[in-house]
Coordinates of C-alpha atoms and ligand atoms in Angstrom, one line a residue:
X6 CA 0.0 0.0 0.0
X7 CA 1.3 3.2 -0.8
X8 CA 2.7 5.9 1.3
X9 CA 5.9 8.8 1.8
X10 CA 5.9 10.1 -1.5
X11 CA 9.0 10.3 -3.2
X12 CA 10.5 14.1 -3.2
X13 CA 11.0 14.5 -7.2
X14 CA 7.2 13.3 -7.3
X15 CA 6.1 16.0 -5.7
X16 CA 7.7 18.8 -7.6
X17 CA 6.8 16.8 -11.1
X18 CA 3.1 17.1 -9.4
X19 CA 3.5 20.5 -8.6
X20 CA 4.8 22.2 -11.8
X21 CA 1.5 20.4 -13.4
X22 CA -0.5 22.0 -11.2
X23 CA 1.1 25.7 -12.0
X24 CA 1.4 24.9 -15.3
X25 CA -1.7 22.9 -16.9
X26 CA -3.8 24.3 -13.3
X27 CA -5.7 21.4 -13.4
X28 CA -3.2 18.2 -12.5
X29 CA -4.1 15.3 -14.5
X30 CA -4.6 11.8 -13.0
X31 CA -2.0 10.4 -11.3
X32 CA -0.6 6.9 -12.5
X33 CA -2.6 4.1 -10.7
X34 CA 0.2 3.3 -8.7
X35 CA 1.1 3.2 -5.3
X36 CA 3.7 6.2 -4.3
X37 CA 1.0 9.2 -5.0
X38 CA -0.4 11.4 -2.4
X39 CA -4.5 10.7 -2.7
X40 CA -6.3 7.5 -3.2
X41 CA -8.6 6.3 -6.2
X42 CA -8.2 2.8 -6.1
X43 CA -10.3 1.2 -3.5
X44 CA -6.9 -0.8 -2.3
X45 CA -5.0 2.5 -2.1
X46 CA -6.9 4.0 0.2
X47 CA -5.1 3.9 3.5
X48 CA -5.6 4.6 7.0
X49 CA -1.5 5.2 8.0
X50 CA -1.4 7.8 10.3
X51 CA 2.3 8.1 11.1
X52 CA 3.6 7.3 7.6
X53 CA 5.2 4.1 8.3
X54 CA 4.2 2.3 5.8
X55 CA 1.6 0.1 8.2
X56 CA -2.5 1.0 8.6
X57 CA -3.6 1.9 11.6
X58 CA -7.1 0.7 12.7
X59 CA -9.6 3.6 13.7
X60 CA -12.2 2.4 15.3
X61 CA -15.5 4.8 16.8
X62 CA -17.2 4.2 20.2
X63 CA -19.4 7.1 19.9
X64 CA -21.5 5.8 23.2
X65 CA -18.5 6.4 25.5
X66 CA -18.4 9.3 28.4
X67 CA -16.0 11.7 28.0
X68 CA -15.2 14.3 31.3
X69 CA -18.8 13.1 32.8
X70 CA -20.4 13.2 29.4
X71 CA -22.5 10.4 28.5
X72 CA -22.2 9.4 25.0
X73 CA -19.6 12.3 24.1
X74 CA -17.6 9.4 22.5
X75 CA -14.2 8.9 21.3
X76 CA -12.0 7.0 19.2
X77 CA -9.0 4.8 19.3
X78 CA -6.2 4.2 17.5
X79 CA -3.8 0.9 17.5
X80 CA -1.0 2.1 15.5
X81 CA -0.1 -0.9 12.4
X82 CA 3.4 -2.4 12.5
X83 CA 5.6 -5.7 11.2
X84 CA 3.4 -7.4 13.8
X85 CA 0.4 -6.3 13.5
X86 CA -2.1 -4.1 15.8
X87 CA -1.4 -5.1 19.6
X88 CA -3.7 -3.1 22.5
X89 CA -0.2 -1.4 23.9
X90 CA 0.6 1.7 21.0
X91 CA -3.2 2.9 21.4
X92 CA -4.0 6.2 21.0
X93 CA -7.5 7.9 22.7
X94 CA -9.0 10.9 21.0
X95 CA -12.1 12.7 21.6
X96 CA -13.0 16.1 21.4
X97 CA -11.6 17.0 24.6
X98 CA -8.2 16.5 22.4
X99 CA -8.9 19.1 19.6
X100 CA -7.4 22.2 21.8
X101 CA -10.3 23.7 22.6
X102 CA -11.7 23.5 19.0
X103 CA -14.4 21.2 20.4
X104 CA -16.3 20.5 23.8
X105 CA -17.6 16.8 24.5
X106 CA -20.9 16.9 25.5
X107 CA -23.9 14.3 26.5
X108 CA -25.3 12.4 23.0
X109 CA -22.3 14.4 20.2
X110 CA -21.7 11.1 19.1
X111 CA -18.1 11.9 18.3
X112 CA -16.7 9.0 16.6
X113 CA -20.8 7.3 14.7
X114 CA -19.0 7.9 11.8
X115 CA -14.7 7.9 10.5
X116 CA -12.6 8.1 7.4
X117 CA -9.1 8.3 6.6
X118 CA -7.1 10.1 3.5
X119 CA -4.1 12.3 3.5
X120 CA -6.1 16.1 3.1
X121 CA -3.2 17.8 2.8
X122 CA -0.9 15.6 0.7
X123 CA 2.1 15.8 3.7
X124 CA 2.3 12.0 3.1
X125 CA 0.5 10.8 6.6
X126 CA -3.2 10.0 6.5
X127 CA -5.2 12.1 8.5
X128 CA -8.5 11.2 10.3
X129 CA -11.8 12.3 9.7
X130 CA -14.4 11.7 12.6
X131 CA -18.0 13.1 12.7
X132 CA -20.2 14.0 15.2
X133 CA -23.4 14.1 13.7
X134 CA -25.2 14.5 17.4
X135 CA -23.3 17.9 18.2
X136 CA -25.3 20.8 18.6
X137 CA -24.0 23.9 16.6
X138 CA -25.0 27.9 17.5
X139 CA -28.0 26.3 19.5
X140 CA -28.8 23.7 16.4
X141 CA -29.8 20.8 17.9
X142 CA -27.7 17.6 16.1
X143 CA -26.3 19.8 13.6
X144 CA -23.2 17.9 13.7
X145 CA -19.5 18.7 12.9
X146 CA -16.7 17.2 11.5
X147 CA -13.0 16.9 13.0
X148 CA -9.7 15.9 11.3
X149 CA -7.0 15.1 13.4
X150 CA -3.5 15.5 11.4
X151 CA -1.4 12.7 10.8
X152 CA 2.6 12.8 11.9
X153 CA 5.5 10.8 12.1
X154 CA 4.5 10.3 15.8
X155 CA 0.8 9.5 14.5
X156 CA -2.4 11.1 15.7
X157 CA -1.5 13.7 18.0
X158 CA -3.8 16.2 20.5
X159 CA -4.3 19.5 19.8
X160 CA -3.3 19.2 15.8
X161 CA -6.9 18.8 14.8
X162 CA -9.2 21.1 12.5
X163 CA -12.7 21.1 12.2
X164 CA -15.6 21.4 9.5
X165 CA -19.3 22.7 10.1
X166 CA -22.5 23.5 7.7
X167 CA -22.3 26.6 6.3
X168 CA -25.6 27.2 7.9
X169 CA -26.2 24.7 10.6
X170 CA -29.5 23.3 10.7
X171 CA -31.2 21.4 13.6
X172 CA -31.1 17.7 12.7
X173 CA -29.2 18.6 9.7
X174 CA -26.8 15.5 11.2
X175 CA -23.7 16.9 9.0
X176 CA -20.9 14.2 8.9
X177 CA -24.2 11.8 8.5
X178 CA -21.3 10.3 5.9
X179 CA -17.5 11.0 5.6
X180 CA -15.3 9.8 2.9
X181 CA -11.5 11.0 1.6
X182 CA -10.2 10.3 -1.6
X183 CA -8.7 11.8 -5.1
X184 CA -11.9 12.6 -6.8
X185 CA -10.7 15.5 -8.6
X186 CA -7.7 17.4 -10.0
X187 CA -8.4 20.3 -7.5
X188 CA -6.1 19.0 -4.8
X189 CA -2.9 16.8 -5.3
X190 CA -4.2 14.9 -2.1
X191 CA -7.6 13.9 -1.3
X192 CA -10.7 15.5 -1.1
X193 CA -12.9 14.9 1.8
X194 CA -16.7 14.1 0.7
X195 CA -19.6 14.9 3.9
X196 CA -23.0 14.3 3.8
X197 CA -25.9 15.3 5.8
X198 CA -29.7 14.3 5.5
X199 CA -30.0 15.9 2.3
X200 CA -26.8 17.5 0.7
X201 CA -23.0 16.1 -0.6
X202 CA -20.6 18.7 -0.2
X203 CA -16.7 18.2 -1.2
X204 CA -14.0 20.1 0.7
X205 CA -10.6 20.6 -0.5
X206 CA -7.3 21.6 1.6
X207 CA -6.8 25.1 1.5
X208 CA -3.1 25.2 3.2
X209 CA -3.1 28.9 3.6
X210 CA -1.4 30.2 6.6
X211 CA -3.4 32.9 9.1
X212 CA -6.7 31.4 8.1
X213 CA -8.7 30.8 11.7
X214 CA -9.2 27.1 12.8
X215 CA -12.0 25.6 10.8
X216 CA -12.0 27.6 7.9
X217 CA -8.6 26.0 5.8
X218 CA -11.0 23.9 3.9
X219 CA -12.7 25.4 0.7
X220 CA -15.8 23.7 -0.1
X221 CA -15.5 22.7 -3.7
X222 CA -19.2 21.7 -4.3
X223 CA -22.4 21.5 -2.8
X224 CA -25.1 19.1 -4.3
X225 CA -28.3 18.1 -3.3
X226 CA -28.5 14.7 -2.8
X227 CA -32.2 14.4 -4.7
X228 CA -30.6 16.6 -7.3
X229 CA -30.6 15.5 -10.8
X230 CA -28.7 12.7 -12.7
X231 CA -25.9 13.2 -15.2
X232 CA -27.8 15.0 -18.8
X233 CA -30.9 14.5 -16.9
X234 CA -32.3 12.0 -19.2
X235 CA -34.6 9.1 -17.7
X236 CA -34.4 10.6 -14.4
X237 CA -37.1 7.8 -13.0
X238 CA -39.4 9.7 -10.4
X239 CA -37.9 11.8 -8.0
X240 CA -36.6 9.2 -5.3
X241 CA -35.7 10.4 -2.1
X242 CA -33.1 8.5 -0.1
X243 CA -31.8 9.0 3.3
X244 CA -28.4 9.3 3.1
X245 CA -26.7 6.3 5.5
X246 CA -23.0 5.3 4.2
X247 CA -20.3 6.2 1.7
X248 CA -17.5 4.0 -0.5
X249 CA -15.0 4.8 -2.4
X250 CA -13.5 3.4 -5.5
X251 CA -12.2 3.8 -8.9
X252 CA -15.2 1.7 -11.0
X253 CA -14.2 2.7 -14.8
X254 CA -10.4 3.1 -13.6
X255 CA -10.1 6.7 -14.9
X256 CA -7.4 7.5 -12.5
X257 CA -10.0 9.7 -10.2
X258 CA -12.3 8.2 -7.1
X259 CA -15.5 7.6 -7.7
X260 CA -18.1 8.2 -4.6
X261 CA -21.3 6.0 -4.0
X262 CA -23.8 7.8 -1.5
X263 CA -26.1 4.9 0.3
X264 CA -29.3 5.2 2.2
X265 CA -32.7 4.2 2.1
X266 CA -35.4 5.8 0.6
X267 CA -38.2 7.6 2.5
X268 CA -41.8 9.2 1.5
X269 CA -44.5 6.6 -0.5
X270 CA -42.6 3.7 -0.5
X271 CA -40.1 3.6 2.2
X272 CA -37.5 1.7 3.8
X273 CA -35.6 0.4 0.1
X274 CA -32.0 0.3 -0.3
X275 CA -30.7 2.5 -2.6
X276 CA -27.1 4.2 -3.7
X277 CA -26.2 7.2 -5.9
X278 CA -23.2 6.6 -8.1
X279 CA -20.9 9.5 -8.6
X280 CA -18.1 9.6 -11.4
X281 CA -15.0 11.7 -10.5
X282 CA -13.1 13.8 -13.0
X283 CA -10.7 16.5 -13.2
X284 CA -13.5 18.8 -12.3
X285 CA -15.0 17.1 -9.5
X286 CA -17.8 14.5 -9.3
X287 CA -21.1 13.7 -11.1
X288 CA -23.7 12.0 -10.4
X289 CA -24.0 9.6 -13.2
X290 CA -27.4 7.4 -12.0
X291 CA -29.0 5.6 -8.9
X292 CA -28.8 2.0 -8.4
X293 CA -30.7 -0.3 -6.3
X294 CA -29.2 -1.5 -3.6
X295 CA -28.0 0.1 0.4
X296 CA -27.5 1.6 2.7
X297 CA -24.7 -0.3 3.1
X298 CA -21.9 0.0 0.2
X299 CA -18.2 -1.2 0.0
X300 CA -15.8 -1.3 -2.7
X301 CA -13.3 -3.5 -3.8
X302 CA -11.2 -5.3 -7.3
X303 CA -13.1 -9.0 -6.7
X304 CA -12.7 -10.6 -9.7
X305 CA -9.3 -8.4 -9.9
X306 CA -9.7 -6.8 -13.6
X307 CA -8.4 -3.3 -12.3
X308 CA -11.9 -1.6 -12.1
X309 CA -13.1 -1.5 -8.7
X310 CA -16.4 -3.7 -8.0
X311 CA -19.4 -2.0 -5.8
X312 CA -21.3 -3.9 -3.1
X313 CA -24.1 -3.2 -1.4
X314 CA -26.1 -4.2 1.3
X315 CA -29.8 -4.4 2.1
X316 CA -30.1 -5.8 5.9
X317 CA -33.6 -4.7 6.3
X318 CA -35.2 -4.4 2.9
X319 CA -39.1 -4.9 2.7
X320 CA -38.8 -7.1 0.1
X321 CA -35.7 -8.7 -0.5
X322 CA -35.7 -7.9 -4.1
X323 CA -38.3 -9.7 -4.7
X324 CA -37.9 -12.3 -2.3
X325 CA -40.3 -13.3 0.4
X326 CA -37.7 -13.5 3.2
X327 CA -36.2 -10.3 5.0
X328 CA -32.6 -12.0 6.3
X329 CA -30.8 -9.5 4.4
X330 CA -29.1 -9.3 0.8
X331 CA -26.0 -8.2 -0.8
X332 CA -25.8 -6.6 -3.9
X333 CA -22.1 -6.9 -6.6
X334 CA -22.2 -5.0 -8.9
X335 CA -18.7 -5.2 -11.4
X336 CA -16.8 -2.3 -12.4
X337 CA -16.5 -1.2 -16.4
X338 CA -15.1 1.6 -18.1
X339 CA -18.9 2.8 -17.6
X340 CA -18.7 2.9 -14.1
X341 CA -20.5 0.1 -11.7
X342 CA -22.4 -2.4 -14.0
X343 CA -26.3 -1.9 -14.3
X344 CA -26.4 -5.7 -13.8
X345 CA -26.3 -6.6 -10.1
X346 CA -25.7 -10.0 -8.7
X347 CA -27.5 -10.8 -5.9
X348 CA -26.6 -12.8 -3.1
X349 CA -28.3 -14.0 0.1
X350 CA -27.9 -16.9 2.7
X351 CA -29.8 -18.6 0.7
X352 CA -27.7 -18.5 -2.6
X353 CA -25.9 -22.1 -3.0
X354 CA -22.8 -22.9 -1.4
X355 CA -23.4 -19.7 0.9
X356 CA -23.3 -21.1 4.7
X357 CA -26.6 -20.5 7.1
X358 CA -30.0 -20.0 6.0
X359 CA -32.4 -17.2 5.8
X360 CA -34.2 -16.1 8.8
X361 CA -36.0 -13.2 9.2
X362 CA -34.2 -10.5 11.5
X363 CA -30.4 -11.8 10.5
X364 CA -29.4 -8.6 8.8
X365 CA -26.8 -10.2 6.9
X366 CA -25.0 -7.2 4.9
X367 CA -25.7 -5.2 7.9
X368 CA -21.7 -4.5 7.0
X369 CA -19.3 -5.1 4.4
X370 CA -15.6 -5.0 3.8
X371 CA -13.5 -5.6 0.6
X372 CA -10.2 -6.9 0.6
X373 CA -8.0 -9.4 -0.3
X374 CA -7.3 -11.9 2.4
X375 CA -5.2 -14.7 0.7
X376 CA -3.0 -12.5 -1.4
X377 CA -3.9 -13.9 -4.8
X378 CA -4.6 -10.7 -6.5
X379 CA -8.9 -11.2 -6.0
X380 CA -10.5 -9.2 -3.2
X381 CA -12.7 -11.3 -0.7
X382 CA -16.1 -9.8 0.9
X383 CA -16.7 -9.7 4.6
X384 CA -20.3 -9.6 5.8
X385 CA -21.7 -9.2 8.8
X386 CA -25.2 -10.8 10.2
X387 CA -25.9 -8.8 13.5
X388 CA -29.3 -10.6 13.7
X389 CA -28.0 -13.8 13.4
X390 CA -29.4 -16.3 16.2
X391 CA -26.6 -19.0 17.3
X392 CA -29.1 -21.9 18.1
X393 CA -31.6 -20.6 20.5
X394 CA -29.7 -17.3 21.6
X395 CA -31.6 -14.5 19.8
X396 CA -29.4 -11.6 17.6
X397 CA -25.6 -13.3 19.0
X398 CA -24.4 -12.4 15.4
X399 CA -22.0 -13.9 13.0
X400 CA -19.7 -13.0 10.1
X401 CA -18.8 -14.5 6.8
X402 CA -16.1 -14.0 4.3
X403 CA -16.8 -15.1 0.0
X404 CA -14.0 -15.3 -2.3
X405 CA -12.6 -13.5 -5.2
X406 CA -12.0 -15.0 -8.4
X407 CA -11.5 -13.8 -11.9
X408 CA -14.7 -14.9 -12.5
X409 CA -16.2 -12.7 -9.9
X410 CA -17.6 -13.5 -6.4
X411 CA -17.9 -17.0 -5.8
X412 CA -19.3 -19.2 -2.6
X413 CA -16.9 -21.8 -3.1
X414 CA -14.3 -21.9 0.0
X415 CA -17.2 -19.4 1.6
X416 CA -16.6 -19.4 5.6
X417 CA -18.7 -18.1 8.6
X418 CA -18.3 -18.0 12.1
X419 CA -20.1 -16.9 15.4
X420 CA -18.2 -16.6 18.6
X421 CA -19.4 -20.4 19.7
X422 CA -17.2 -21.3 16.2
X423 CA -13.8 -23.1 17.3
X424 CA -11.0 -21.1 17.7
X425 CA -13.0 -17.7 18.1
X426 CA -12.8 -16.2 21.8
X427 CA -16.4 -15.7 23.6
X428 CA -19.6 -17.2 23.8
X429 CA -23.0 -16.4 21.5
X430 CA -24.6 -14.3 24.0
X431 CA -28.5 -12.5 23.2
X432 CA -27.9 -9.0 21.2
X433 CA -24.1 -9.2 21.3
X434 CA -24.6 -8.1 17.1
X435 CA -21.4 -9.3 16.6
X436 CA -20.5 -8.3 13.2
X437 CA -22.6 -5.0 13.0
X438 CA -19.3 -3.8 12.0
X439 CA -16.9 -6.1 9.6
X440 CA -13.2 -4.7 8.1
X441 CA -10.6 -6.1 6.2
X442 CA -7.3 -4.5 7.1
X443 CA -3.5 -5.2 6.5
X444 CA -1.9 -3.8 9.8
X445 CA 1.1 -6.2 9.6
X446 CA 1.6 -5.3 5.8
X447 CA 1.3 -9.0 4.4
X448 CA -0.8 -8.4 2.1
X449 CA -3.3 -11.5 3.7
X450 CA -5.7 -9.1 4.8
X451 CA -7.1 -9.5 8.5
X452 CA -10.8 -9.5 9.2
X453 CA -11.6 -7.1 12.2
X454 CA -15.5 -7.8 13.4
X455 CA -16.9 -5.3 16.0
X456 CA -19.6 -6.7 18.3
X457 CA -20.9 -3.3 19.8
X458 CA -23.5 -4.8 22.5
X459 CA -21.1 -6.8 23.9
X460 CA -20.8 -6.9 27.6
X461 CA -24.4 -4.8 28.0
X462 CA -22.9 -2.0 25.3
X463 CA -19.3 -1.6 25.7
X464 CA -18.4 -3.3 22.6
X465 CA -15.5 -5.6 21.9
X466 CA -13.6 -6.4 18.7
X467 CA -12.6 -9.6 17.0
X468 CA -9.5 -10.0 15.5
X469 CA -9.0 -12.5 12.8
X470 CA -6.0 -13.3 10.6
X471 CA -5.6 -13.5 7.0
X472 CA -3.5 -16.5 5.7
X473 CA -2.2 -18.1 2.8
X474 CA -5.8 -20.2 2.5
X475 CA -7.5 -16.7 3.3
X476 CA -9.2 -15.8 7.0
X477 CA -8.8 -18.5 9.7
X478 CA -10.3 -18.5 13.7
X479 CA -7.2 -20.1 14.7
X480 CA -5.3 -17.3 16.1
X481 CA -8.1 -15.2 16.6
X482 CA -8.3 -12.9 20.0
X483 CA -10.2 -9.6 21.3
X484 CA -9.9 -6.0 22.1
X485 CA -12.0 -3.7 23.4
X486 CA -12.9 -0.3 25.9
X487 CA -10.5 -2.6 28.7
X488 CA -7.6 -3.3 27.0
X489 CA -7.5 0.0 25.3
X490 CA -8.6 2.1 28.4
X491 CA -12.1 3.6 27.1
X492 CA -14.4 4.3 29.8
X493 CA -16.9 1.2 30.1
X494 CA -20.2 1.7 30.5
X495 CA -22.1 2.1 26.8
X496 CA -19.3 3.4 24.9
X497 CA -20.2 1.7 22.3
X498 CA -16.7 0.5 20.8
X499 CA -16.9 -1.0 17.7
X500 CA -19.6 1.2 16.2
X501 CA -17.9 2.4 13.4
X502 CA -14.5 1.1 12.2
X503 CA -13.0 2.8 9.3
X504 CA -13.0 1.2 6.1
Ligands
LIG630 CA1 1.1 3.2 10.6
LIG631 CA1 -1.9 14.4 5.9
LIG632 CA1 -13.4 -5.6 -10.9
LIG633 CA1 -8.3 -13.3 -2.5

């Protein structure tokens, strides 16, 4: 995975960006500042070469404050993530730039890029629950700068609405990647209930805390599809999750919004595909299929493949069960194909069986855990009963081929599986969060699964390798608001994990 960019790199990059004032794409290769590949997108804070996991526990108190949350992070290196380099933020670290305070939710919601191309990845963490100027859950968005020491308090910045709105919920969604030519580095993408809005790094010295990003575009997120034709009726979808990926390999990101669609016929999964370009991005169409999106190469052709995931849907696309369904969709150079492949429990070879209430695709992760060049999906089942015991949870991982997704070699496990610490408890929703990651730098990506109502709310984390015949249980262990000093009670850990 990339990261420190190479010196005569940057000035190449510059004098394009004096000279032509638009920079063209960078090569698809690893070594440049920004991300558009889906497996270039990086969450290495301190530059060493090794992600760091960021994980949210937006329930946690922070100086007496119930569910002012926080987030930790377990610095990446040759061996892996431990529970000893962890690092605690909240907004009590930003410098006085934010105050924790009962229900923000700092930490619902995380992303990584590098914003301001200085070759460390910086963190993005929302909370959509803090009131602004009196606004009730306007929300606001921090980034705390990466270093060569990593993640550090104090060096933080901060993003609001241009005009706060109660329940506005801005930071709803975060993303960071290269979507367009403005910026050598990434751009951030945030949504709130109803509007995208890209931000671009201003680097301009004496400009007040806050203000050092220039909003590049505002778009309303019911707004109108690329040349407008065939615009079905106007659908309007809840905004839930963002993924990032290159889908027709143009050398920009490409954004997909997810959410669910409210008004006459509510509750259906839907995503927004966005194309990036020198300019920026556009919305291109809407595809069925949410709130839950990923991105990932699976069957390894070099555009990135989109999946979604429908954990609630009324109608299961048509069939009669509600256990949840997962949505691939293979990249082209047209972007995400119109054709969707959908998978259940109940597709053949996949283990378990559909039961109402399993929310399998409640999460998704995209990565490749076996190193043979084909990304594997990781999906989680919250709902999942383990015998008798009601919503314990479990989590699955489907191959990559170059014939696409495939349930051959498919695996699940719940916590009662041998080798995997714990026991299936009632509502531990183990696997409401799922993440492949590559802390050791293997390039056997790890599966991280986040059980949130563990232990009455805390939350704990699984941890399970990647090896050469992909994820295995053996090996497998836990960390959680213990072993990495979060304050228990409800915090929550595990609620969002960045992707
Ligand atoms: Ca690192
Ligand atoms: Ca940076
Ligand atoms: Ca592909
Ligand atoms: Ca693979």
């Amino acid at each position: 995975m990339r990261k420190n960019r190479p010196a005569a790199l940057t000035a190449a990059s510059f004098l394009l960006l004096t000279g032509a004032g638009v920079a063209a794409a960078p090569a698809a290769s690893a070594g440049t500042p920004g991300s558009t590949h889906a497996n270039d997108r990086n969450s290495d804070y301190n530059g060493d070469g090794h992600e760091d996991l960021l994980v949210g526990a937006p329930g946690a108190t922070v100086e007496g404050h119930e569910g002012a949350g926080l987030v930790t992070v377990q610095y990446g290196s040759s061996r892996g993530i431990g529970t000893t380099r962890v690092a605690r933020l909240s907004e009590a670290s930003t410098g006085g730039d934010g105050t924790p305070e009962a229900g923000d939710a700092f930490g619902a919601t995380v992303a990584s890029g590098d914003l301001n191309s200085d070759g460390y990845d910086d963190a993005v963490i929302a909370a959509p629950g803090e009131d602004v100027d009196g606004q009730r859950d306007a929300g606001r968005v921090t980034i705390f700068w990466g270093t060569k020491k990593g993640l550090k308090p104090g060096l933080s910045d901060w993003i609001e609405a241009e005009e706060p709105r109660a329940g506005e919920r801005f930071g709803t969604g975060v993303a960071a990647a290269r979507f367009s030519g403005a910026t050598e580095g990434d751009v951030l993408a945030i949504t709130d209930r109803d509007e995208l809005d890209t931000y671009t790094y201003g680097d301009q010295p004496h400009i007040p805390a806050g203000r050092i990003f220039q909003r590049q575009s505002s778009q309303r997120l019911d707004g109108p599809v690329a040349d407008g034709a065939r615009a079905a009726a106007r659908r309007v979808v809840l905004p839930k999750s963002l993924t990032t990926g290159d889908y027709d390999d143009n050398g920009f990101a490409d954004l997909v919004v997810s959410g669910v669609t409210t008004g006459d016929e509510p509750g259906h999964g839907w995503s927004a595909y966005y194309s990036g370009h020198t300019e920026g991005l556009t919305k291109e169409r809407e595809l069925r299929g949410g709130p839950v999106a990923a991105t990932g190469d699976i069957n390894g052709d070099g555009y990135d493949d989109l999946v979604t995931g429908e954990p609630d849907s009324p109608d299961d696309g048509g069939e009669t069960l509600t256990g949840g369904l997962v949505g691939v969709r293979y990249g082209s150079a047209h972007g995400p194909s119109p054709r969707v492949e959908w998978w259940s429990q109940g597709s053949a070879g996949v283990p378990g069986a559909v039961e109402r209430g399993d929310r399998w695709g409640a999460d998704l992760s995209v990565d490749d855990t076996d190193k043979d060049g084909y990304a594997e999906l990781a999906i989680g089942a919250p709902g999942e009963d383990v015998g008798r015991v009601a919503d314990a949870g479990a989590v699955w991982v489907l191959r990559g081929t170059p014939r696409g997704l495939t349930a051959r070699g498919a695996a699940s496990w719940t916590q009662n599986s041998a080798g995997v610490p714990g026991f299936a408890e009632k509502g531990d929703k183990w696997g409401a969060q799922v993440r492949l990651a590559d802390p050791n730098r293997d390039r056997r990506f790890d599966l991280i699964a986040s059980a949130p109502g563990e232990n009455s709310g805390d939350g704990v984390a699984w941890f399970l390798p990647g090896t050469r015949s992909g994820v295995t249980a053996s090996g497998s262990w836990t960390f959680g608001v213990k072993t990495l000093g979060v304050p228990v009670s409800g915090a929550a850990f595990g609620t969002a994990i960045d992707e």
